Every structure is written in C-alpha cells, then in structure tokens.
C-alpha cells in the first residue's frame, strides 16, 4: 500500500499531494453526495472481481457500443478498481495488467464535480448525447494516471480551440480550407503530443468529428467514438 501511494504521489501532478486509498469499510466515512451514489455501493464490496464487474456494468450501460474495445480490454485486464482521494478530488483508480506483465494505472473522474469549464458550459446542454452520457454517468474524464492524457479529458481540461491563449500554427499551413468553426470546437481526447479528437459543437455530428494535430493536417469526417476507442487501446498497449 505504501509503495502504491508513493507512486501515486510521484505522478499526481499536484503540489504536496495528500493521497488516500479507501478500504471497503471506510467508504461510509465519505459525506453523502460527494461521489455518485452507486460508488458508495461498489466500493463497499470486498471481493475485488465483483467490484470490477460492478464498475464495468456502468460502462456497459452507457457506452457499450461507443467504447466496446476499451470495455473489453478493461474486462480482460483490470486487476483492481479502487476509490482514491488526491487532496480533495475523488478518483476511481483502475489497475490494468497488460500482456507484458506491466501494470498501468488509469483514472476515472468523479461525475459529481460538475462542468468546471466556462467555455464548455455554454454549449453543454446542446452537446451530443453520447458524450454527455459518458461524462455525466461514467466518468468525468478517463485517462492514463501517469501522463494525464491518452484518454477522454477531464472536463476542466477539455481543450477549447477558440482559446485566445492557444496558437494553432497549423492554420497557416492547411492544404485545404478549414472545415470546422474554431470558436465552437472542443477537443475531448488528448494524446499528450499535440493530437486531439474534437467535436465542432456548431453541428454536433458524432460522425463528423475531426482528428486535429498541432503540426500536421487534420482528418475530417471521422466517427468520434471509433477514434477515441482505438486511441485509448493504443495508449493502454503501448
């Protein structure tokens, strides 16, 4: 337990992190409405496989089609799901043992944290349903704990393409006319190396997403979930 906490501290990206891994008999100590109601039930389960199965049932209920590859990988390789607290933030930690024996840690955000992103909040109610369902019912973001990327961004860090602080140098080198409204586009997936899977909320077409690169030509008219699902698996297996 101590070695895991030390690992989590080292990769928390938080100054002076205070990290706690909750035991099953400690879940009731968490004040009501701090985490989703179903999490209280899941993390009181002592049997780890039953706990894993219960958590993945949520995934299957809300995104079985959209994230089928990810769910299958989690079913086959997850050896633990634990509720942890990093300072004041509650996180589901997935321990995933890959074929080479390496254990990777992925984190799922607390859906009760709300929309802590002013630009995204303005369009949230009109956002395509499948994306909202994931963020409101499964996790407020899901990514590699150690690099905080290669997954669905946590809402505070969903990239607003129209942010004045961002400089998209690629705009000057486009080989064809720009096919998205920069001021209405949000990157919900970040590969950590300048690659995003984004939705132009002015059309909200899940089949018309864009794979956007900071230094390469964009790919238009892709299915949002197909790319996200494949890229999550690439991250897990790399």
mmCIF file of C-alpha atoms in Angstrom:
data_model
loop_
_atom_site.group_PDB
_atom_site.id
_atom_site.type_symbol
_atom_site.label_atom_id
_atom_site.label_comp_id
_atom_site.label_asym_id
_atom_site.label_seq_id
_atom_site.Cartn_x
_atom_site.Cartn_y
_atom_site.Cartn_z
ATOM 1 C CA UNK A 1 0.000 0.000 0.000
ATOM 2 C CA UNK A 2 2.772 2.464 0.906
ATOM 3 C CA UNK A 3 4.637 1.839 -2.356
ATOM 4 C CA UNK A 4 1.472 2.419 -4.382
ATOM 5 C CA UNK A 5 0.732 5.660 -2.549
ATOM 6 C CA UNK A 6 4.305 6.816 -3.178
ATOM 7 C CA UNK A 7 3.861 6.029 -6.881
ATOM 8 C CA UNK A 8 0.579 7.924 -6.982
ATOM 9 C CA UNK A 9 2.194 10.894 -5.237
ATOM 10 C CA UNK A 10 5.046 10.978 -7.742
ATOM 11 C CA UNK A 11 2.661 11.098 -10.702
ATOM 12 C CA UNK A 12 -0.116 13.187 -9.194
ATOM 13 C CA UNK A 13 0.959 16.454 -10.887
ATOM 14 C CA UNK A 14 -0.279 18.095 -7.677
ATOM 15 C CA UNK A 15 1.815 20.152 -5.280
ATOM 16 C CA UNK A 16 2.149 18.463 -1.880
ATOM 17 C CA UNK A 17 -0.373 15.711 -2.691
ATOM 18 C CA UNK A 18 -2.386 14.144 0.099
ATOM 19 C CA UNK A 19 -3.426 10.738 -1.220
ATOM 20 C CA UNK A 20 -5.693 8.196 0.402
ATOM 21 C CA UNK A 21 -6.741 4.780 -0.907
ATOM 22 C CA UNK A 22 -10.068 3.861 0.671
ATOM 23 C CA UNK A 23 -10.689 0.443 2.144
ATOM 24 C CA UNK A 24 -14.142 -1.078 1.765
ATOM 25 C CA UNK A 25 -15.056 -0.372 5.384
ATOM 26 C CA UNK A 26 -14.057 3.288 5.049
ATOM 27 C CA UNK A 27 -16.441 4.249 2.254
ATOM 28 C CA UNK A 28 -19.211 5.210 4.670
ATOM 29 C CA UNK A 29 -16.924 7.911 6.062
ATOM 30 C CA UNK A 30 -17.271 9.870 2.825
ATOM 31 C CA UNK A 31 -20.025 12.507 3.149
ATOM 32 C CA UNK A 32 -23.153 11.848 1.109
ATOM 33 C CA UNK A 33 -23.347 13.447 -2.336
ATOM 34 C CA UNK A 34 -19.568 13.702 -2.514
ATOM 35 C CA UNK A 35 -19.377 10.839 -5.007
ATOM 36 C CA UNK A 36 -22.084 9.169 -7.127
ATOM 37 C CA UNK A 37 -24.491 7.106 -5.043
ATOM 38 C CA UNK A 38 -23.597 3.922 -6.895
ATOM 39 C CA UNK A 39 -19.929 4.356 -5.997
ATOM 40 C CA UNK A 40 -20.738 4.013 -2.290
ATOM 41 C CA UNK A 41 -22.236 0.602 -3.050
ATOM 42 C CA UNK A 42 -19.478 -0.535 -5.402
ATOM 43 C CA UNK A 43 -16.525 0.363 -3.190
ATOM 44 C CA UNK A 44 -18.033 -1.272 -0.119
ATOM 45 C CA UNK A 45 -17.669 -4.603 -1.960
ATOM 46 C CA UNK A 46 -14.755 -6.557 -0.503
ATOM 47 C CA UNK A 47 -14.466 -9.053 -3.367
ATOM 48 C CA UNK A 48 -12.322 -7.300 -5.974
ATOM 49 C CA UNK A 49 -13.653 -9.152 -9.008
ATOM 50 C CA UNK A 50 -17.227 -8.378 -8.036
ATOM 51 C CA UNK A 51 -16.231 -4.762 -7.562
ATOM 52 C CA UNK A 52 -14.615 -4.651 -11.008
ATOM 53 C CA UNK A 53 -17.673 -6.257 -12.601
ATOM 54 C CA UNK A 54 -19.980 -3.767 -10.894
ATOM 55 C CA UNK A 55 -17.978 -0.785 -12.126
ATOM 56 C CA UNK A 56 -17.851 -2.115 -15.673
ATOM 57 C CA UNK A 57 -21.613 -2.584 -15.651
ATOM 58 C CA UNK A 58 -21.844 1.211 -15.592
ATOM 59 C CA UNK A 59 -19.628 1.401 -18.667
ATOM 60 C CA UNK A 60 -21.757 -1.195 -20.448
ATOM 61 C CA UNK A 61 -24.976 0.603 -19.581
ATOM 62 C CA UNK A 62 -23.925 3.950 -21.025
ATOM 63 C CA UNK A 63 -21.233 3.298 -23.658
ATOM 64 C CA UNK A 64 -21.169 -0.392 -24.593
ATOM 65 C CA UNK A 65 -21.285 0.419 -28.302
ATOM 66 C CA UNK A 66 -19.162 3.563 -28.250
ATOM 67 C CA UNK A 67 -16.264 2.124 -26.223
ATOM 68 C CA UNK A 68 -16.542 -1.599 -26.907
ATOM 69 C CA UNK A 69 -12.778 -2.113 -27.364
ATOM 70 C CA UNK A 70 -11.952 -0.230 -24.177
ATOM 71 C CA UNK A 71 -14.549 -2.133 -22.159
ATOM 72 C CA UNK A 72 -13.274 -5.459 -23.475
ATOM 73 C CA UNK A 73 -9.706 -4.514 -22.548
ATOM 74 C CA UNK A 74 -10.814 -3.463 -19.071
ATOM 75 C CA UNK A 75 -12.752 -6.714 -18.630
ATOM 76 C CA UNK A 76 -9.781 -8.828 -19.641
ATOM 77 C CA UNK A 77 -7.012 -6.973 -17.844
ATOM 78 C CA UNK A 78 -8.281 -4.991 -14.843
ATOM 79 C CA UNK A 79 -6.998 -6.478 -11.603
ATOM 80 C CA UNK A 80 -8.308 -3.789 -9.256
ATOM 81 C CA UNK A 81 -10.551 -0.761 -9.060
ATOM 82 C CA UNK A 82 -10.105 1.448 -6.011
ATOM 83 C CA UNK A 83 -11.511 4.720 -4.815
ATOM 84 C CA UNK A 84 -8.758 7.180 -4.021
ATOM 85 C CA UNK A 85 -8.635 10.799 -2.955
ATOM 86 C CA UNK A 86 -5.978 13.157 -4.253
ATOM 87 C CA UNK A 87 -6.249 16.197 -1.992
ATOM 88 C CA UNK A 88 -9.981 16.985 -2.280
ATOM 89 C CA UNK A 89 -10.603 15.164 -5.570
ATOM 90 C CA UNK A 90 -12.139 11.682 -5.576
ATOM 91 C CA UNK A 91 -10.929 9.372 -8.336
ATOM 92 C CA UNK A 92 -11.519 5.790 -9.420
ATOM 93 C CA UNK A 93 -8.140 4.130 -9.953
ATOM 94 C CA UNK A 94 -8.033 1.224 -12.414
ATOM 95 C CA UNK A 95 -5.064 -1.144 -12.154
ATOM 96 C CA UNK A 96 -4.666 -2.783 -15.545
ATOM 97 C CA UNK A 97 -2.225 -5.657 -16.067
ATOM 98 C CA UNK A 98 -1.194 -5.854 -19.710
ATOM 99 C CA UNK A 99 0.076 -8.871 -21.651
ATOM 100 C CA UNK A 100 3.732 -8.000 -20.968
ATOM 101 C CA UNK A 101 3.046 -8.000 -17.233
ATOM 102 C CA UNK A 102 3.225 -4.230 -16.827
ATOM 103 C CA UNK A 103 0.571 -2.688 -14.605
ATOM 104 C CA UNK A 104 -0.869 0.560 -15.905
ATOM 105 C CA UNK A 105 -2.953 2.898 -13.838
ATOM 106 C CA UNK A 106 -5.901 4.725 -15.359
ATOM 107 C CA UNK A 107 -8.049 7.247 -13.555
ATOM 108 C CA UNK A 108 -11.740 7.959 -13.861
ATOM 109 C CA UNK A 109 -13.081 11.290 -12.675
ATOM 110 C CA UNK A 110 -15.997 11.991 -10.355
ATOM 111 C CA UNK A 111 -19.159 12.789 -12.318
ATOM 112 C CA UNK A 112 -20.439 14.987 -9.479
ATOM 113 C CA UNK A 113 -17.675 17.553 -9.953
ATOM 114 C CA UNK A 114 -19.780 19.410 -12.492
ATOM 115 C CA UNK A 115 -18.806 21.448 -15.544
ATOM 116 C CA UNK A 116 -15.730 23.341 -14.407
ATOM 117 C CA UNK A 117 -15.022 24.731 -17.878
ATOM 118 C CA UNK A 118 -16.613 28.077 -18.712
ATOM 119 C CA UNK A 119 -16.388 27.722 -22.499
ATOM 120 C CA UNK A 120 -17.775 24.183 -22.487
ATOM 121 C CA UNK A 121 -20.531 25.074 -20.033
ATOM 122 C CA UNK A 122 -22.050 27.454 -22.597
ATOM 123 C CA UNK A 123 -22.679 24.613 -25.072
ATOM 124 C CA UNK A 124 -23.100 21.683 -22.672
ATOM 125 C CA UNK A 125 -26.870 21.420 -22.946
ATOM 126 C CA UNK A 126 -26.651 21.133 -26.741
ATOM 127 C CA UNK A 127 -23.722 18.711 -26.774
ATOM 128 C CA UNK A 128 -24.276 15.365 -28.473
ATOM 129 C CA UNK A 129 -25.971 12.928 -26.097
ATOM 130 C CA UNK A 130 -23.416 10.098 -26.159
ATOM 131 C CA UNK A 131 -20.601 12.363 -24.965
ATOM 132 C CA UNK A 132 -22.767 13.859 -22.228
ATOM 133 C CA UNK A 133 -23.784 10.370 -21.095
ATOM 134 C CA UNK A 134 -20.189 9.347 -20.550
ATOM 135 C CA UNK A 135 -19.275 12.470 -18.601
ATOM 136 C CA UNK A 136 -22.465 12.561 -16.553
ATOM 137 C CA UNK A 137 -22.800 8.848 -15.781
ATOM 138 C CA UNK A 138 -19.487 7.018 -16.202
ATOM 139 C CA UNK A 139 -16.566 9.349 -15.516
ATOM 140 C CA UNK A 140 -15.628 12.994 -15.656
ATOM 141 C CA UNK A 141 -12.695 12.052 -17.855
ATOM 142 C CA UNK A 142 -10.721 8.809 -18.122
ATOM 143 C CA UNK A 143 -7.003 8.721 -18.883
ATOM 144 C CA UNK A 144 -3.574 7.353 -18.019
ATOM 145 C CA UNK A 145 -2.811 8.415 -14.445
ATOM 146 C CA UNK A 146 0.910 8.841 -15.073
ATOM 147 C CA UNK A 147 0.702 11.152 -18.095
ATOM 148 C CA UNK A 148 -2.795 12.641 -17.711
ATOM 149 C CA UNK A 149 -3.559 12.018 -21.380
ATOM 150 C CA UNK A 150 -4.324 9.237 -23.921
ATOM 151 C CA UNK A 151 -7.925 9.266 -22.851
ATOM 152 C CA UNK A 152 -11.050 11.348 -22.534
ATOM 153 C CA UNK A 153 -10.050 14.653 -20.972
ATOM 154 C CA UNK A 154 -11.397 15.679 -17.600
ATOM 155 C CA UNK A 155 -13.906 18.471 -18.149
ATOM 156 C CA UNK A 156 -11.709 21.274 -16.743
ATOM 157 C CA UNK A 157 -9.053 20.324 -19.319
ATOM 158 C CA UNK A 158 -11.221 19.745 -22.366
ATOM 159 C CA UNK A 159 -9.458 21.916 -24.953
ATOM 160 C CA UNK A 160 -11.405 24.876 -26.286
ATOM 161 C CA UNK A 161 -9.928 25.538 -29.711
ATOM 162 C CA UNK A 162 -11.017 29.173 -29.631
ATOM 163 C CA UNK A 163 -8.991 29.945 -26.509
ATOM 164 C CA UNK A 164 -7.013 33.131 -27.149
ATOM 165 C CA UNK A 165 -4.015 31.609 -25.378
ATOM 166 C CA UNK A 166 -3.722 28.815 -27.942
ATOM 167 C CA UNK A 167 -1.711 29.290 -31.100
ATOM 168 C CA UNK A 168 -2.577 26.893 -33.912
ATOM 169 C CA UNK A 169 0.378 27.315 -36.240
ATOM 170 C CA UNK A 170 -1.035 24.617 -38.491
ATOM 171 C CA UNK A 171 -3.747 27.058 -39.606
ATOM 172 C CA UNK A 172 -1.160 28.821 -41.759
ATOM 173 C CA UNK A 173 -0.160 25.570 -43.440
ATOM 174 C CA UNK A 174 -3.520 23.958 -44.195
ATOM 175 C CA UNK A 175 -3.622 22.263 -47.579
ATOM 176 C CA UNK A 176 -7.403 22.701 -47.866
ATOM 177 C CA UNK A 177 -9.948 25.136 -46.409
ATOM 178 C CA UNK A 178 -10.636 24.815 -42.696
ATOM 179 C CA UNK A 179 -13.757 22.702 -42.217
ATOM 180 C CA UNK A 180 -14.529 23.445 -38.579
ATOM 181 C CA UNK A 181 -15.556 26.505 -36.604
ATOM 182 C CA UNK A 182 -12.577 27.002 -34.315
ATOM 183 C CA UNK A 183 -14.671 29.049 -31.890
ATOM 184 C CA UNK A 184 -17.171 26.192 -31.478
ATOM 185 C CA UNK A 185 -14.752 23.251 -31.363
ATOM 186 C CA UNK A 186 -13.642 21.278 -28.316
ATOM 187 C CA UNK A 187 -11.018 18.562 -28.025
ATOM 188 C CA UNK A 188 -12.316 15.806 -25.757
ATOM 189 C CA UNK A 189 -9.402 13.441 -26.333
ATOM 190 C CA UNK A 190 -5.766 14.464 -25.944
ATOM 191 C CA UNK A 191 -2.887 12.174 -26.890
ATOM 192 C CA UNK A 192 -0.391 14.322 -24.998
ATOM 193 C CA UNK A 193 1.610 15.100 -28.143
ATOM 194 C CA UNK A 194 -0.495 17.682 -29.935
ATOM 195 C CA UNK A 195 -3.182 15.325 -31.222
ATOM 196 C CA UNK A 196 -6.861 15.743 -30.388
ATOM 197 C CA UNK A 197 -10.196 14.183 -31.224
ATOM 198 C CA UNK A 198 -12.575 17.104 -31.391
ATOM 199 C CA UNK A 199 -16.202 17.992 -31.961
ATOM 200 C CA UNK A 200 -17.444 21.138 -33.665
ATOM 201 C CA UNK A 201 -20.427 21.909 -31.461
ATOM 202 C CA UNK A 202 -21.984 24.072 -34.145
ATOM 203 C CA UNK A 203 -23.012 20.832 -35.890
ATOM 204 C CA UNK A 204 -22.618 18.241 -33.073
ATOM 205 C CA UNK A 205 -22.361 15.382 -35.548
ATOM 206 C CA UNK A 206 -20.658 12.411 -33.903
ATOM 207 C CA UNK A 207 -19.787 11.089 -37.379
ATOM 208 C CA UNK A 208 -18.232 14.396 -38.363
ATOM 209 C CA UNK A 209 -15.535 14.740 -35.716
ATOM 210 C CA UNK A 210 -12.025 15.894 -36.533
ATOM 211 C CA UNK A 211 -8.654 14.421 -35.635
ATOM 212 C CA UNK A 212 -6.670 17.594 -35.111
ATOM 213 C CA UNK A 213 -2.902 17.887 -34.952
ATOM 214 C CA UNK A 214 -0.892 20.904 -33.884
ATOM 215 C CA UNK A 215 1.724 20.152 -36.550
ATOM 216 C CA UNK A 216 0.019 18.031 -39.215
ATOM 217 C CA UNK A 217 -3.009 18.163 -41.489
ATOM 218 C CA UNK A 218 -6.357 17.497 -39.787
ATOM 219 C CA UNK A 219 -8.501 14.485 -40.618
ATOM 220 C CA UNK A 220 -12.158 15.394 -41.091
ATOM 221 C CA UNK A 221 -15.384 13.379 -41.126
ATOM 222 C CA UNK A 222 -14.314 10.701 -38.644
ATOM 223 C CA UNK A 223 -16.541 8.962 -36.124
ATOM 224 C CA UNK A 224 -15.671 10.414 -32.730
ATOM 225 C CA UNK A 225 -16.079 7.221 -30.740
ATOM 226 C CA UNK A 226 -14.318 4.951 -33.232
ATOM 227 C CA UNK A 227 -11.144 7.036 -32.991
ATOM 228 C CA UNK A 228 -11.351 7.570 -29.224
ATOM 229 C CA UNK A 229 -11.874 3.846 -28.613
ATOM 230 C CA UNK A 230 -8.913 2.897 -30.800
ATOM 231 C CA UNK A 231 -6.618 5.539 -29.334
ATOM 232 C CA UNK A 232 -7.393 4.533 -25.747
ATOM 233 C CA UNK A 233 -6.378 0.975 -26.600
ATOM 234 C CA UNK A 234 -3.199 2.198 -28.297
ATOM 235 C CA UNK A 235 -2.321 4.027 -25.090
ATOM 236 C CA UNK A 236 -3.007 1.017 -22.915
ATOM 237 C CA UNK A 237 -0.964 -1.320 -25.082
ATOM 238 C CA UNK A 238 1.988 0.971 -25.782
#
